[in-house]
Structure formats: C-alpha cells, structure tokens
JSON list of C-alpha atoms in Angstrom, two decimals:
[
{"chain": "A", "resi": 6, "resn": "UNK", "atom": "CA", "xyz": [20.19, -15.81, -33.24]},
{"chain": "A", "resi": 7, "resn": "UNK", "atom": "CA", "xyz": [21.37, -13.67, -29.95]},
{"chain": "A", "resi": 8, "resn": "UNK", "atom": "CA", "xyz": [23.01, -15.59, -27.13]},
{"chain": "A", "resi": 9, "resn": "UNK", "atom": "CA", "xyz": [21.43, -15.86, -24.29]},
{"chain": "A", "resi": 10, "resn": "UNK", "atom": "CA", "xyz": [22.73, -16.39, -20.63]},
{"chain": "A", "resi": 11, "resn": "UNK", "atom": "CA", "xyz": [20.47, -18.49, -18.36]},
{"chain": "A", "resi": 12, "resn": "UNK", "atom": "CA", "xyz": [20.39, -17.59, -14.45]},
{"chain": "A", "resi": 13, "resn": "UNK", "atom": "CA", "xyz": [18.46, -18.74, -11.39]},
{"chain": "A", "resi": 14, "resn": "UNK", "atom": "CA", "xyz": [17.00, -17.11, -8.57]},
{"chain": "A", "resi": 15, "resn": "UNK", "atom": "CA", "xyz": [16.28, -18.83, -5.45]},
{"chain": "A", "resi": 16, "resn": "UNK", "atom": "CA", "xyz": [12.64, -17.61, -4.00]},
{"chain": "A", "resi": 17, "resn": "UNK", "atom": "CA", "xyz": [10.25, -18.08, -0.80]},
{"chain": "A", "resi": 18, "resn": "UNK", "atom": "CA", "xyz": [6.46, -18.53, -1.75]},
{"chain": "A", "resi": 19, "resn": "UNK", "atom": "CA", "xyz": [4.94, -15.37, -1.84]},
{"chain": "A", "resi": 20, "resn": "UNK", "atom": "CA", "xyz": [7.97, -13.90, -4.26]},
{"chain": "A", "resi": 21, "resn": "UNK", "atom": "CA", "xyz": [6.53, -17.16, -6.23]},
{"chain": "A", "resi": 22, "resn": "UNK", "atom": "CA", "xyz": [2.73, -15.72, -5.75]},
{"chain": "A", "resi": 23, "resn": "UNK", "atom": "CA", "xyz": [3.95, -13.10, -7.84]},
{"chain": "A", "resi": 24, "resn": "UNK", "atom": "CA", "xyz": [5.72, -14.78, -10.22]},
{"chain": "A", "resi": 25, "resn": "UNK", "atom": "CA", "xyz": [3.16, -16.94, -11.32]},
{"chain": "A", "resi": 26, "resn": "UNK", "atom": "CA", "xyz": [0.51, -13.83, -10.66]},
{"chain": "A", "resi": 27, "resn": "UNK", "atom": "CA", "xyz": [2.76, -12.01, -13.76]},
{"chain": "A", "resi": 28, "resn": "UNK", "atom": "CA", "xyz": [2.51, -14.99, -16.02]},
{"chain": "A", "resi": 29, "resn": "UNK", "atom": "CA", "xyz": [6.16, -16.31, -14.94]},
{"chain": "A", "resi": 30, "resn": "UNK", "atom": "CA", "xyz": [7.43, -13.61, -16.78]},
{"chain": "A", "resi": 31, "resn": "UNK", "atom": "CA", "xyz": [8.34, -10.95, -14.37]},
{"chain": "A", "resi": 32, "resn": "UNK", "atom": "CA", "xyz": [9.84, -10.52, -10.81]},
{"chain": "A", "resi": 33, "resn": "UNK", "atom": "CA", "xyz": [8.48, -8.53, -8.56]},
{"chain": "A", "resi": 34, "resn": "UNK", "atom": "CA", "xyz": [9.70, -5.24, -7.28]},
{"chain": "A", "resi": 35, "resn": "UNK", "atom": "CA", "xyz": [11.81, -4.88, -4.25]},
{"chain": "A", "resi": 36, "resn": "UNK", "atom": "CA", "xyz": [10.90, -4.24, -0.85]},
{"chain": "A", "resi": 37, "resn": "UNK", "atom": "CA", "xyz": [12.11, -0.79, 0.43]},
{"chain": "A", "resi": 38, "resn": "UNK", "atom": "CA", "xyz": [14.66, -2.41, 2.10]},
{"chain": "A", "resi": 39, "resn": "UNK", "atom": "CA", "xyz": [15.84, -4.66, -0.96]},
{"chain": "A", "resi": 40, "resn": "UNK", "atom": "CA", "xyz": [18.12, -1.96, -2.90]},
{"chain": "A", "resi": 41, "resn": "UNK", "atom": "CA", "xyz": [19.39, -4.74, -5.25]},
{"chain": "A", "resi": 42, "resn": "UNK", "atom": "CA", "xyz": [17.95, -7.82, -6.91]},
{"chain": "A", "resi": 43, "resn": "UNK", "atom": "CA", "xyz": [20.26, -10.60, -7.39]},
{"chain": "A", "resi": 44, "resn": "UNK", "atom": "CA", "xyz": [20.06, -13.48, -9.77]},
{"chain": "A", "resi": 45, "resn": "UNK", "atom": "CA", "xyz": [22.58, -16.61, -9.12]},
{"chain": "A", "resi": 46, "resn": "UNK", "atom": "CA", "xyz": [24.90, -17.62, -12.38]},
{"chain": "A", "resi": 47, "resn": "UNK", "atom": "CA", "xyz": [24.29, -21.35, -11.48]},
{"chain": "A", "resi": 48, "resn": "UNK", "atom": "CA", "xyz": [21.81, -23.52, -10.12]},
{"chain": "A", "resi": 49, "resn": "UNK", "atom": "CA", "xyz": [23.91, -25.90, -7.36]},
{"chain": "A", "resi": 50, "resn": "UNK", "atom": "CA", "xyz": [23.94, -22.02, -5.76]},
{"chain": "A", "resi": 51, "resn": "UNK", "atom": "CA", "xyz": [20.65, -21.19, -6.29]},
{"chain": "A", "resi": 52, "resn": "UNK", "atom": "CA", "xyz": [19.76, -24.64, -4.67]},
{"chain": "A", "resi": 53, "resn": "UNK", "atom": "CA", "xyz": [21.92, -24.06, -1.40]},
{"chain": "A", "resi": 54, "resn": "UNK", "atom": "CA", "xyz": [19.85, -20.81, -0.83]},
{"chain": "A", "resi": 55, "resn": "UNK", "atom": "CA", "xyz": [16.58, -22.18, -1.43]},
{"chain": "A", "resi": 56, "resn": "UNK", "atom": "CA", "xyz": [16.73, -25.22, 0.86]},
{"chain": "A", "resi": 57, "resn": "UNK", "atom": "CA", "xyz": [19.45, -23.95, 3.12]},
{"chain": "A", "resi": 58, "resn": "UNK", "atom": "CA", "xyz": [17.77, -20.59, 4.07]},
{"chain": "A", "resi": 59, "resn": "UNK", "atom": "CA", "xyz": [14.63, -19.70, 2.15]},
{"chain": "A", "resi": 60, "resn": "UNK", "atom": "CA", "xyz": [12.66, -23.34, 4.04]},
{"chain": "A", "resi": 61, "resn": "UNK", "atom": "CA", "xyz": [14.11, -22.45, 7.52]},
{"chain": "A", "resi": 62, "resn": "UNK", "atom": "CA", "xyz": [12.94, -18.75, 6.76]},
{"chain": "A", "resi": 63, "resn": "UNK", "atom": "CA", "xyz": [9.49, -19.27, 5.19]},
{"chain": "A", "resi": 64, "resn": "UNK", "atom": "CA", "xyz": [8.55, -22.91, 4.96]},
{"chain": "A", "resi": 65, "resn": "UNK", "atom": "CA", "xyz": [9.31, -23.61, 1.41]},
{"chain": "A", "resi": 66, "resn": "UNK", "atom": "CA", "xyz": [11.97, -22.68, -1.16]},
{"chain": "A", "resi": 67, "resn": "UNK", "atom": "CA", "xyz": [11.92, -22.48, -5.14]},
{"chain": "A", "resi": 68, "resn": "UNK", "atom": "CA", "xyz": [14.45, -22.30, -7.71]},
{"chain": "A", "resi": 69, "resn": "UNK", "atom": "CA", "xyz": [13.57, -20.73, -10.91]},
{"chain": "A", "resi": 70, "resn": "UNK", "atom": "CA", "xyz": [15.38, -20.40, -13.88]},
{"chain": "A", "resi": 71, "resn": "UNK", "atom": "CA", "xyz": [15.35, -17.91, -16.70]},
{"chain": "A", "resi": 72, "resn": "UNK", "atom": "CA", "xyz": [17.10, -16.43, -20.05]},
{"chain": "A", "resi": 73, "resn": "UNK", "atom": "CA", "xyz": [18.15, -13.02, -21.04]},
{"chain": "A", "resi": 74, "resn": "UNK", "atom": "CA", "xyz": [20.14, -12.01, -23.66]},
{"chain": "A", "resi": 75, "resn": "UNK", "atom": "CA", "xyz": [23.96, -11.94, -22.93]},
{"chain": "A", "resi": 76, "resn": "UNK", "atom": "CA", "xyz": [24.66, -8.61, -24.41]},
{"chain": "A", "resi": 77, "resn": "UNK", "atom": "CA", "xyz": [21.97, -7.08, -22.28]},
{"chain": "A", "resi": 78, "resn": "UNK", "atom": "CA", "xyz": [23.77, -8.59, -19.50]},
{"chain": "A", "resi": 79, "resn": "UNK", "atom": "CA", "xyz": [27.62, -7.17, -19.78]},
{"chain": "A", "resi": 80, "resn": "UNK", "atom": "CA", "xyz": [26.11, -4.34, -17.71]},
{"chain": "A", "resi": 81, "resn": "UNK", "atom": "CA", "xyz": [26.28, -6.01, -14.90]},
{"chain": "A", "resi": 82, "resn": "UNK", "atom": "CA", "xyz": [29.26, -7.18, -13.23]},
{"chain": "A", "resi": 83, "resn": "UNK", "atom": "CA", "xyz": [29.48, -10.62, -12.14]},
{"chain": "A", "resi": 84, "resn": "UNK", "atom": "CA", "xyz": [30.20, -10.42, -8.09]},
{"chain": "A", "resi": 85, "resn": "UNK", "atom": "CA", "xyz": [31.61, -13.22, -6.08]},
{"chain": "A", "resi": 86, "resn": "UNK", "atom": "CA", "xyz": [30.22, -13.28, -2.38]},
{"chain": "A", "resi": 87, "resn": "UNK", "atom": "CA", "xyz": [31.72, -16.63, -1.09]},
{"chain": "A", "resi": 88, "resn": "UNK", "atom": "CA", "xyz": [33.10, -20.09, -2.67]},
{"chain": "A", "resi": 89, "resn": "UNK", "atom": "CA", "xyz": [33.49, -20.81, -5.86]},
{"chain": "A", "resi": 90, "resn": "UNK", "atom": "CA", "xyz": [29.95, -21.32, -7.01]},
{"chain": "A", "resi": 91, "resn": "UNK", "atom": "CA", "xyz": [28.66, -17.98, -5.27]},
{"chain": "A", "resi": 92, "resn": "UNK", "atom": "CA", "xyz": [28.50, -15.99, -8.17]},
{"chain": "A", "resi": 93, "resn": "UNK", "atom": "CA", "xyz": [25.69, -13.63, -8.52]},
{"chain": "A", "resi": 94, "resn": "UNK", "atom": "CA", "xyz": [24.48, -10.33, -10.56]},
{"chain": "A", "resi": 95, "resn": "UNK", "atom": "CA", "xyz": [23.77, -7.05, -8.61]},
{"chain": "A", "resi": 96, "resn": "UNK", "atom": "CA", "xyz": [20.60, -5.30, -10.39]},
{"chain": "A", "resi": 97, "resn": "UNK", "atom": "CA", "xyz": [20.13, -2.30, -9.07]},
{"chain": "A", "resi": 98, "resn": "UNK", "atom": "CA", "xyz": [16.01, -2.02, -8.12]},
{"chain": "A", "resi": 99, "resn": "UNK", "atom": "CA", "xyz": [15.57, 0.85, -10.28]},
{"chain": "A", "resi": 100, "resn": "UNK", "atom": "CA", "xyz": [16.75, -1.20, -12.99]},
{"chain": "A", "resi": 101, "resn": "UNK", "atom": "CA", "xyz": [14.60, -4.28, -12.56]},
{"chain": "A", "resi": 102, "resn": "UNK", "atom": "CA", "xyz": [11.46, -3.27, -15.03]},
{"chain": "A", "resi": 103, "resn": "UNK", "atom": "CA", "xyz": [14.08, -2.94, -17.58]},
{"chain": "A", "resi": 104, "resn": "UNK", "atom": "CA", "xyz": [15.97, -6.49, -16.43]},
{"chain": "A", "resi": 105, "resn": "UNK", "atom": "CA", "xyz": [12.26, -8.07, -16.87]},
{"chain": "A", "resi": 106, "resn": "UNK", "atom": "CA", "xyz": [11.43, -6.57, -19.95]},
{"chain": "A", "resi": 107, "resn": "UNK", "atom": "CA", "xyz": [14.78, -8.62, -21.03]},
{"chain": "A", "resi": 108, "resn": "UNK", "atom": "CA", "xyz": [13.65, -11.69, -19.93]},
{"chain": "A", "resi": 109, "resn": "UNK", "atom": "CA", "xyz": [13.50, -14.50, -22.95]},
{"chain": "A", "resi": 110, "resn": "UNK", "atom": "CA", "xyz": [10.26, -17.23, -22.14]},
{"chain": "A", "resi": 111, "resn": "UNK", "atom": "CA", "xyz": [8.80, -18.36, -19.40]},
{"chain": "A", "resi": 112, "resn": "UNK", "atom": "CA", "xyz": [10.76, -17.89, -15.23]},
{"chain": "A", "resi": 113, "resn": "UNK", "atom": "CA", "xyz": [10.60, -21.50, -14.77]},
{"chain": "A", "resi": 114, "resn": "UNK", "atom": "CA", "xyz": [10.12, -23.33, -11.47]},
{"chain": "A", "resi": 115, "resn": "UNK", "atom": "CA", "xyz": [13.11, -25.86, -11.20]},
{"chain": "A", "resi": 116, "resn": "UNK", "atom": "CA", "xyz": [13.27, -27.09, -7.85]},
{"chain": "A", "resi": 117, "resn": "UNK", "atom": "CA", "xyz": [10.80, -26.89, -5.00]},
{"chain": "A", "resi": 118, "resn": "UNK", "atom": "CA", "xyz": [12.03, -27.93, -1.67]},
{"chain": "A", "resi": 119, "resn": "UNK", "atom": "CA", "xyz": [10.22, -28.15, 1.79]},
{"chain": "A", "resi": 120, "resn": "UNK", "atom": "CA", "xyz": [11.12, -29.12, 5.40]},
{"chain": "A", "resi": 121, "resn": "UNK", "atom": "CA", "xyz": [12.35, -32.96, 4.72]},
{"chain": "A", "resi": 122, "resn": "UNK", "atom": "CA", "xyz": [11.42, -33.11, 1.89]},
{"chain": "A", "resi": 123, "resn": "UNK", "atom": "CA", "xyz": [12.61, -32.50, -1.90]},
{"chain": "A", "resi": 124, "resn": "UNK", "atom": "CA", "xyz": [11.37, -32.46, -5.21]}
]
C-alpha cells in the first residue's frame, strides 16, 4: 500500500463552490494573479488562515483536508514562511491538474468558521 501524506488548505466560500461543484475532488484553477497554489502541511496552520484572514476577507473560512501520495509529493519542496507551524507546498499553477489528478478520496471540509462563531 503507497504512503500517503495528508495536507490542508484553508479556503473562502466560493473556492468551496467549486470544490463541492467538482465532487470534492479537485481544486480549482488559479486566478491570473495566483501563480502558485499552496497547500498547508498541518491543520493548527490551516486553521489560523481560515479564521484569522479568510472570515475578515470574505465572511466565512473552511479548512479542508486531503491525501496524495508521498512519492508524488518529493517534488515539491516543503517552504517555511513564518513560525514553526507555517509550513506549506508551492505548486506551481501549471502543475495543479496534475496535483488533482493525485489526489486520494474525497477534499474534506474540516472546519468551518464564521464571524463569532466556530464549528
């Protein structure tokens, strides 16, 4: 059985309109001005961004959660962009068909947070 690596990616709700429009098996494609897609190695990170600055930004903030193999994953180096649980993957946007096509399951919808409010 391959090992897989489970990340998270912290989302508004229309980037969760499309998730669930794909099945919750794709993301969608980046905005012209979104050159790189960027999954979060752990979820206390992907939380921070979801309530601290997707709810201010758009009124509500997700966290999902998905597999992909590991070995698929080597390609990408893991970057650090602040304290200790900031660790995140830099996919490329040209490369994100072929990151989704990777994708093991279901993107799953772990958190949901809203103006004072959390679920």
């Amino acid at each position: 059985m391959e090992e897989l690596t489970t990340l998270y990616r912290p989302v508004g709700p229309k980037e969760l309109k499309l998730i669930e429009e794909s099945g919750f098996k794709r993301f969608p494609k980046r905005l012209a001005q979104q050159p790189i897609f960027y999954p979060v190695m752990n979820e206390e990170y992907a939380i921070q961004i979801a309530r601290d600055w997707n709810v201010p930004a758009s009124g509500s903030g997700f966290v999902t959660k998905f597999s992909l193999p590991a070995v698929f994953l080597k390609r990408y180096e893991v970057q650090n962009v602040g304290g200790i649980v900031h660790d995140e993957l830099w996919v490329p946007a040209e490369e994100l068909e072929d990151f989704n096509d990777q994708i093991v399951g279901f993107i799953e919808v772990t958190r949901s947070f809203y103006p004072d409010k959390t679920d």
